[in-house]
Tab-separated table of C-alpha atoms in Angstrom:
chain	number	residue	atom	x	y	z
A	75	UNK	CA	87.296	-16.249	292.659
A	76	UNK	CA	90.390	-16.313	295.261
A	77	UNK	CA	92.738	-14.187	296.141
A	78	UNK	CA	95.930	-14.686	294.878
A	79	UNK	CA	99.380	-13.770	296.365
A	80	UNK	CA	103.262	-12.932	295.689
A	81	UNK	CA	104.692	-14.878	298.510
A	82	UNK	CA	108.191	-14.128	297.211
A	83	UNK	CA	110.416	-11.862	295.197
A	84	UNK	CA	113.952	-11.927	293.461
A	85	UNK	CA	115.398	-9.905	291.269
A	86	UNK	CA	118.767	-9.276	288.953
A	87	UNK	CA	119.153	-6.059	287.323
A	88	UNK	CA	121.740	-3.471	287.206
A	89	UNK	CA	121.422	-2.548	290.486
A	90	UNK	CA	122.633	-4.647	293.386
A	91	UNK	CA	118.967	-6.330	293.862
A	92	UNK	CA	120.211	-9.379	295.338
A	93	UNK	CA	121.794	-7.672	298.173
A	94	UNK	CA	119.452	-7.937	301.496
A	95	UNK	CA	120.027	-3.751	302.048
A	96	UNK	CA	119.847	-3.014	298.257
A	97	UNK	CA	117.414	0.097	298.998
A	98	UNK	CA	120.032	2.072	300.774
A	99	UNK	CA	121.844	2.062	297.762
A	100	UNK	CA	119.699	2.517	294.646
A	101	UNK	CA	122.137	4.528	291.835
A	102	UNK	CA	120.108	6.308	288.929
A	103	UNK	CA	122.070	5.885	285.461
A	104	UNK	CA	121.619	8.959	283.464
A	105	UNK	CA	124.742	8.765	281.282
A	106	UNK	CA	125.332	5.405	279.834
A	107	UNK	CA	123.426	4.049	276.931
A	108	UNK	CA	123.253	0.166	277.313
A	109	UNK	CA	123.463	-0.842	281.582
A	110	UNK	CA	124.850	-4.276	282.355
A	111	UNK	CA	122.991	-6.206	285.134
A	112	UNK	CA	125.032	-7.019	288.261
A	113	UNK	CA	125.494	-10.440	287.925
A	114	UNK	CA	126.142	-12.865	291.404
A	115	UNK	CA	128.987	-15.532	291.456
A	116	UNK	CA	127.065	-18.259	289.442
A	117	UNK	CA	129.074	-21.319	290.814
A	118	UNK	CA	127.710	-21.065	293.887
A	119	UNK	CA	124.465	-22.077	292.202
A	120	UNK	CA	125.590	-24.110	289.208
A	121	UNK	CA	127.776	-26.683	288.518
A	122	UNK	CA	130.616	-25.109	286.339
A	123	UNK	CA	130.258	-27.664	283.674
A	124	UNK	CA	126.620	-26.213	283.371
A	125	UNK	CA	127.723	-22.309	282.997
A	126	UNK	CA	130.109	-22.567	280.155
A	127	UNK	CA	126.415	-23.912	277.858
A	128	UNK	CA	124.166	-21.214	279.605
A	129	UNK	CA	123.590	-18.048	278.147
A	130	UNK	CA	123.435	-14.868	280.262
A	131	UNK	CA	119.582	-15.032	280.710
A	132	UNK	CA	119.761	-18.267	281.440
A	133	UNK	CA	122.008	-17.978	284.185
A	134	UNK	CA	120.420	-15.059	285.489
A	135	UNK	CA	116.874	-16.861	285.785
A	136	UNK	CA	118.183	-19.859	287.373
A	137	UNK	CA	119.843	-17.889	290.135
A	138	UNK	CA	116.618	-15.489	290.630
A	139	UNK	CA	114.470	-18.497	290.626
A	140	UNK	CA	116.361	-20.337	293.190
A	141	UNK	CA	115.957	-17.256	295.308
A	142	UNK	CA	112.482	-17.040	294.884
A	143	UNK	CA	111.558	-20.768	295.543
A	144	UNK	CA	114.071	-20.547	298.465
A	145	UNK	CA	112.182	-17.508	299.821
A	146	UNK	CA	108.589	-19.131	299.595
A	147	UNK	CA	109.849	-22.386	301.026
A	148	UNK	CA	108.758	-23.794	297.669
A	149	UNK	CA	110.730	-27.227	296.504
A	150	UNK	CA	108.690	-27.910	293.273
A	151	UNK	CA	106.496	-25.604	291.853
A	152	UNK	CA	102.896	-26.584	290.312
A	153	UNK	CA	104.061	-24.499	287.212
A	154	UNK	CA	106.672	-22.567	285.691
A	155	UNK	CA	106.008	-19.857	283.232
A	156	UNK	CA	108.530	-17.293	282.083
A	157	UNK	CA	107.777	-14.326	280.176
A	158	UNK	CA	110.660	-12.918	277.544
A	159	UNK	CA	110.652	-10.168	275.085
A	160	UNK	CA	113.834	-11.354	273.183
A	161	UNK	CA	114.566	-14.557	274.753
A	162	UNK	CA	117.850	-16.130	274.365
A	163	UNK	CA	119.377	-13.980	271.769
A	164	UNK	CA	123.057	-14.447	272.675
A	165	UNK	CA	122.838	-18.264	271.757
A	166	UNK	CA	120.625	-17.091	268.414
A	167	UNK	CA	123.509	-14.363	267.572
A	168	UNK	CA	125.975	-17.264	267.705
A	169	UNK	CA	124.010	-19.838	265.872
A	170	UNK	CA	123.465	-17.333	262.927
A	171	UNK	CA	127.138	-16.350	263.280
A	172	UNK	CA	128.452	-19.914	262.822
A	173	UNK	CA	125.805	-20.330	259.582
A	174	UNK	CA	127.952	-17.345	258.259
A	175	UNK	CA	131.543	-18.291	258.960
A	176	UNK	CA	130.772	-21.879	257.816
A	177	UNK	CA	128.996	-21.315	254.645
A	178	UNK	CA	126.190	-23.020	256.401
A	179	UNK	CA	127.847	-26.349	256.832
A	180	UNK	CA	129.140	-28.630	259.667
A	181	UNK	CA	127.044	-26.580	262.234
A	182	UNK	CA	126.932	-27.487	265.710
A	183	UNK	CA	123.197	-27.735	267.129
A	184	UNK	CA	123.922	-26.567	270.661
A	185	UNK	CA	123.515	-23.228	269.545
A	186	UNK	CA	120.084	-23.314	267.942
A	187	UNK	CA	118.571	-25.775	270.659
A	188	UNK	CA	119.816	-23.278	272.975
A	189	UNK	CA	118.583	-19.940	271.022
A	190	UNK	CA	114.648	-20.745	271.744
A	191	UNK	CA	112.534	-18.371	273.884
A	192	UNK	CA	111.682	-21.431	276.339
A	193	UNK	CA	114.919	-22.516	277.287
A	194	UNK	CA	114.716	-20.580	280.151
A	195	UNK	CA	111.838	-22.015	281.672
A	196	UNK	CA	112.757	-25.730	280.210
A	197	UNK	CA	116.203	-25.130	281.745
A	198	UNK	CA	114.699	-24.567	285.558
A	199	UNK	CA	112.299	-27.160	285.026
A	200	UNK	CA	115.284	-29.447	284.273
A	201	UNK	CA	117.145	-28.607	287.700
A	202	UNK	CA	114.035	-28.870	289.808
A	203	UNK	CA	113.293	-32.013	287.722
A	204	UNK	CA	109.728	-30.405	287.790
A	205	UNK	CA	107.258	-31.932	285.359
A	206	UNK	CA	104.728	-29.847	285.739
A	207	UNK	CA	102.667	-26.920	283.281
A	208	UNK	CA	105.650	-25.188	281.600
A	209	UNK	CA	105.022	-22.356	279.430
A	210	UNK	CA	106.672	-19.152	278.108
A	211	UNK	CA	105.000	-16.091	276.766
A	212	UNK	CA	106.653	-13.966	274.363
A	213	UNK	CA	104.698	-10.474	274.250
A	214	UNK	CA	107.441	-7.592	273.737
A	215	UNK	CA	106.612	-5.607	277.348
A	216	UNK	CA	103.645	-7.431	278.065
A	217	UNK	CA	105.240	-10.685	278.653
A	218	UNK	CA	105.694	-11.038	282.188
A	219	UNK	CA	101.854	-9.487	282.486
A	220	UNK	CA	100.461	-12.387	280.534
A	221	UNK	CA	102.757	-14.526	282.793
A	222	UNK	CA	101.280	-12.969	285.762
A	223	UNK	CA	97.971	-13.495	284.352
A	224	UNK	CA	98.091	-16.817	283.536
A	225	UNK	CA	99.328	-17.782	286.979
A	226	UNK	CA	96.757	-15.869	288.407
A	227	UNK	CA	93.646	-17.589	286.182
A	228	UNK	CA	95.371	-21.219	287.563
A	229	UNK	CA	95.530	-20.578	291.120
A	230	UNK	CA	91.823	-18.838	291.212
A	231	UNK	CA	90.709	-21.558	289.762
A	232	UNK	CA	92.216	-24.123	291.761
A	233	UNK	CA	94.355	-26.005	288.945
A	234	UNK	CA	97.446	-24.740	291.020
A	235	UNK	CA	98.787	-23.919	294.562
A	236	UNK	CA	102.197	-22.279	294.183
A	237	UNK	CA	103.655	-21.248	290.848
A	238	UNK	CA	106.894	-19.351	289.920
A	239	UNK	CA	106.603	-16.828	287.506
A	240	UNK	CA	109.501	-14.941	286.025
A	241	UNK	CA	110.608	-12.368	283.890
A	242	UNK	CA	113.936	-12.066	281.630
A	243	UNK	CA	115.693	-10.203	278.704
A	244	UNK	CA	119.445	-10.012	278.540
A	245	UNK	CA	121.474	-7.654	275.645
A	246	UNK	CA	123.908	-8.756	272.620
A	247	UNK	CA	126.266	-7.017	271.314
A	248	UNK	CA	124.830	-7.066	267.631
A	249	UNK	CA	121.159	-6.044	268.749
A	250	UNK	CA	122.234	-3.430	270.562
A	251	UNK	CA	124.013	-1.973	267.717
A	252	UNK	CA	120.970	-2.587	265.759
A	253	UNK	CA	118.967	-0.490	268.378
A	254	UNK	CA	121.316	2.502	268.447
A	255	UNK	CA	121.169	2.546	264.506
A	256	UNK	CA	117.136	2.594	264.382
A	257	UNK	CA	117.394	5.100	267.464
A	258	UNK	CA	115.456	2.745	269.744
A	259	UNK	CA	118.684	3.758	271.950
A	260	UNK	CA	119.663	7.452	272.343
A	261	UNK	CA	122.706	8.964	270.858
A	262	UNK	CA	125.418	10.077	272.847
A	263	UNK	CA	124.653	13.729	272.043
A	264	UNK	CA	121.452	13.123	273.947
A	265	UNK	CA	123.298	12.023	277.387
A	266	UNK	CA	122.425	12.455	280.176
A	267	UNK	CA	118.599	11.785	280.160
A	268	UNK	CA	116.152	13.794	281.960
A	269	UNK	CA	114.051	10.763	282.116
A	270	UNK	CA	110.705	12.969	282.798
A	271	UNK	CA	110.873	15.587	280.763
A	272	UNK	CA	113.221	14.315	277.932
A	273	UNK	CA	112.889	16.401	274.526
A	274	UNK	CA	114.784	13.791	272.687
A	275	UNK	CA	114.037	9.992	271.856
A	276	UNK	CA	115.332	6.956	272.064
A	277	UNK	CA	116.254	5.117	275.887
A	278	UNK	CA	118.892	3.569	277.711
A	279	UNK	CA	118.780	0.162	277.641
A	280	UNK	CA	119.121	-2.413	280.497
A	281	UNK	CA	118.617	-6.198	281.024
A	282	UNK	CA	117.714	-8.274	283.918
A	283	UNK	CA	115.696	-11.462	285.872
A	284	UNK	CA	112.719	-11.053	288.041
A	285	UNK	CA	111.090	-13.873	289.628
A	286	UNK	CA	108.098	-14.538	291.673
A	287	UNK	CA	106.010	-17.319	293.496
A	288	UNK	CA	102.450	-16.838	293.345
A	289	UNK	CA	100.427	-18.866	296.107
A	290	UNK	CA	96.614	-19.562	297.135
A	291	UNK	CA	97.204	-19.065	300.545
A	292	UNK	CA	98.781	-15.627	302.663
A	293	UNK	CA	101.883	-16.590	304.522
A	294	UNK	CA	103.830	-14.702	306.890
A	295	UNK	CA	106.587	-13.768	304.557
A	296	UNK	CA	103.710	-12.732	301.838
A	297	UNK	CA	104.362	-9.557	299.667
A	298	UNK	CA	101.257	-8.573	298.063
A	299	UNK	CA	97.981	-9.402	297.150
A	300	UNK	CA	97.958	-9.743	292.909
A	301	UNK	CA	94.535	-8.037	292.689
A	302	UNK	CA	94.206	-7.750	288.877
A	303	UNK	CA	95.807	-7.273	285.416
A	304	UNK	CA	94.662	-5.553	282.165
A	305	UNK	CA	96.694	-5.615	279.083
A	306	UNK	CA	95.688	-3.829	275.472
A	307	UNK	CA	98.329	-3.999	272.402
A	308	UNK	CA	97.186	-0.321	270.998
A	309	UNK	CA	96.056	2.360	272.750
A	310	UNK	CA	95.569	6.190	271.552
A	311	UNK	CA	96.691	8.843	273.829
A	312	UNK	CA	93.241	10.649	274.463
A	313	UNK	CA	92.261	6.878	275.589
A	314	UNK	CA	94.542	6.514	278.333
A	315	UNK	CA	92.920	7.798	281.037
A	316	UNK	CA	89.652	5.752	280.063
A	317	UNK	CA	91.622	2.694	280.147
A	318	UNK	CA	92.799	3.515	283.687
A	319	UNK	CA	89.555	4.449	284.748
A	320	UNK	CA	87.713	1.543	283.751
A	321	UNK	CA	90.429	-0.824	284.938
A	322	UNK	CA	89.876	0.769	288.403
A	323	UNK	CA	85.974	0.622	288.513
A	324	UNK	CA	86.142	-2.933	287.328
A	325	UNK	CA	87.844	-3.338	290.677
A	326	UNK	CA	85.903	-0.932	292.744
A	327	UNK	CA	88.033	1.833	293.195
A	328	UNK	CA	88.733	5.238	291.793
A	329	UNK	CA	91.992	6.594	291.063
A	330	UNK	CA	91.669	8.383	294.707
A	331	UNK	CA	92.213	5.387	296.326
A	332	UNK	CA	95.733	4.377	294.514
A	333	UNK	CA	98.063	5.473	297.500
A	334	UNK	CA	101.111	4.869	295.050
A	335	UNK	CA	101.200	4.959	290.864
A	336	UNK	CA	104.531	3.555	289.347
A	337	UNK	CA	104.869	5.175	285.828
A	338	UNK	CA	107.283	3.404	283.185
A	339	UNK	CA	109.031	6.726	281.983
A	340	UNK	CA	111.631	5.824	279.970
A	341	UNK	CA	113.124	9.035	278.526
A	342	UNK	CA	111.681	8.628	275.254
A	343	UNK	CA	109.969	11.789	274.591
A	344	UNK	CA	107.643	10.049	271.831
A	345	UNK	CA	106.289	7.358	274.116
A	346	UNK	CA	106.227	9.356	277.648
A	347	UNK	CA	103.135	11.165	276.430
A	348	UNK	CA	100.794	8.215	277.880
A	349	UNK	CA	102.302	8.400	281.023
A	350	UNK	CA	102.413	12.453	281.430
A	351	UNK	CA	98.453	12.006	280.170
A	352	UNK	CA	98.051	9.291	283.153
A	353	UNK	CA	99.725	10.904	285.475
A	354	UNK	CA	96.744	13.844	285.749
A	355	UNK	CA	94.163	11.028	287.316
A	356	UNK	CA	96.503	10.769	290.318
A	357	UNK	CA	96.088	13.908	292.236
A	358	UNK	CA	96.296	12.120	295.745
A	359	UNK	CA	98.450	9.561	294.985
A	360	UNK	CA	102.252	9.074	295.218
A	361	UNK	CA	103.888	9.297	291.704
A	362	UNK	CA	106.858	6.997	291.286
A	363	UNK	CA	109.202	6.418	288.305
A	364	UNK	CA	111.737	3.171	287.705
A	365	UNK	CA	113.806	3.178	284.510
A	366	UNK	CA	116.265	5.413	285.786
A	367	UNK	CA	117.205	2.524	287.719
A	368	UNK	CA	116.664	-0.520	285.579
A	369	UNK	CA	116.816	1.034	281.970
A	370	UNK	CA	114.679	0.168	279.433
A	371	UNK	CA	113.718	-3.315	278.103
A	372	UNK	CA	110.946	-5.589	277.087
A	373	UNK	CA	110.629	-6.996	280.628
A	374	UNK	CA	111.354	-4.266	282.672
A	375	UNK	CA	108.400	-4.036	284.345
A	376	UNK	CA	109.948	-7.111	286.352
A	377	UNK	CA	111.983	-4.455	288.406
A	378	UNK	CA	108.606	-2.146	288.976
A	379	UNK	CA	106.935	-5.341	290.147
A	380	UNK	CA	110.066	-6.167	292.381
A	381	UNK	CA	110.180	-2.974	293.536
A	382	UNK	CA	106.000	-2.679	294.217
A	383	UNK	CA	106.350	-6.056	296.412
A	384	UNK	CA	109.050	-4.320	298.905
A	385	UNK	CA	107.359	-0.798	298.730
A	386	UNK	CA	103.939	-2.904	300.187
A	387	UNK	CA	105.772	-4.949	302.543
A	388	UNK	CA	107.749	-2.325	304.121
A	389	UNK	CA	105.455	0.287	303.787
A	390	UNK	CA	108.161	2.722	302.695
A	391	UNK	CA	108.829	4.564	299.219
A	392	UNK	CA	112.578	5.050	298.108
A	393	UNK	CA	113.084	8.690	297.778
A	394	UNK	CA	115.103	8.178	294.225
A	395	UNK	CA	111.844	6.821	292.730
A	396	UNK	CA	109.486	9.700	293.610
A	397	UNK	CA	108.461	12.138	291.233
A	398	UNK	CA	106.273	14.255	293.734
A	399	UNK	CA	106.354	14.677	297.200
A	400	UNK	CA	103.264	13.027	298.036
A	401	UNK	CA	103.584	9.855	300.735
A	402	UNK	CA	100.835	8.255	302.311
A	403	UNK	CA	100.821	7.163	305.819
A	404	UNK	CA	99.228	3.763	304.658
A	405	UNK	CA	100.168	2.279	301.339
A	406	UNK	CA	97.319	-0.309	300.624
A	407	UNK	CA	96.972	0.174	296.760
A	408	UNK	CA	99.785	0.242	294.096
A	409	UNK	CA	98.730	0.732	290.536
A	410	UNK	CA	101.998	-0.435	287.753
A	411	UNK	CA	101.757	1.289	284.213
A	412	UNK	CA	104.275	0.441	281.406
A	413	UNK	CA	104.624	0.105	278.074
A	414	UNK	CA	107.084	-0.073	275.313
A	415	UNK	CA	107.615	2.346	272.746
A	416	UNK	CA	103.593	3.245	272.931
A	417	UNK	CA	102.639	-0.435	272.237
A	418	UNK	CA	101.783	-3.000	274.526
A	419	UNK	CA	99.838	-1.061	277.356
A	420	UNK	CA	99.731	-3.071	280.668
A	421	UNK	CA	98.003	-2.348	284.256
A	422	UNK	CA	98.693	-4.282	287.320
A	423	UNK	CA	97.086	-3.602	290.318
A	424	UNK	CA	98.539	-4.931	293.562
A	425	UNK	CA	97.240	-4.838	297.150
A	426	UNK	CA	98.282	-5.212	300.534
A	427	UNK	CA	98.804	-8.723	301.875
């Protein structure tokens, strides 16, 4: 199978990641339960008449995909693949509220039509007039990983040359209320959060959109080589290290050859034990975390993939992400490990382009 490269990366997040100098202005968030994305001036990219009809996740994705395609120099990709956990939940809530407010009568179909998870990929395709393969993966915290795997297989098999891959999730008022009630989000009294040594359950919730262009050819601007992906729905705690070691062995690597391991510590004491278990494998690696910068959400791994791309390209690790103080002179291999609440575990291996 031929190599697959990530040739561009764009991200809208709770950090100012559209700014070229964002690495110098990363600010950890320990004391806010729900983090809002820093949004661009949408009218610079989307006609005002369309903006009014778009939910937040569609707007974020439209702009992030625009930047990703522009950076890669691709006008029309051979496929558009998007991963999302809760999709266009703003429009879903608006539709359900209309059903209740109007006693199930005289409903306008707009919110229902735009509430489907594949609205994002569809809107991007409409904007580009792209009639190619268009697919949406909805697999909670491994939605992006399934999207990357699909794109990697298509490029490796010669079915496509350049594919736009993205991940996106938004917040809605009612969903955040429910997440607080079921203790997905932490209680106020448990703030500020110690992400690495938390003793309480729940997380700080975020949102964002990350888009990448994957290609079969290495370019001058290539960030990284997408080496491999592994996904499993359920994993017993004692199986964690074997899961990682088997994945690395499949790629002819050992844990000693991983220069950077990026772990998805979320501040949830119940599920972060998987990351603590994995840490002991990487005694000779730089250990990083990132959800104190992005918040936890279904496709938070998009933020970590975006950061990993910049770390490999710049050969520099932001101090604010470091768990230990080990830095390698050359960064060749990065391993990303993520899950959500102890389910849907994913490993992504990136190599230097």
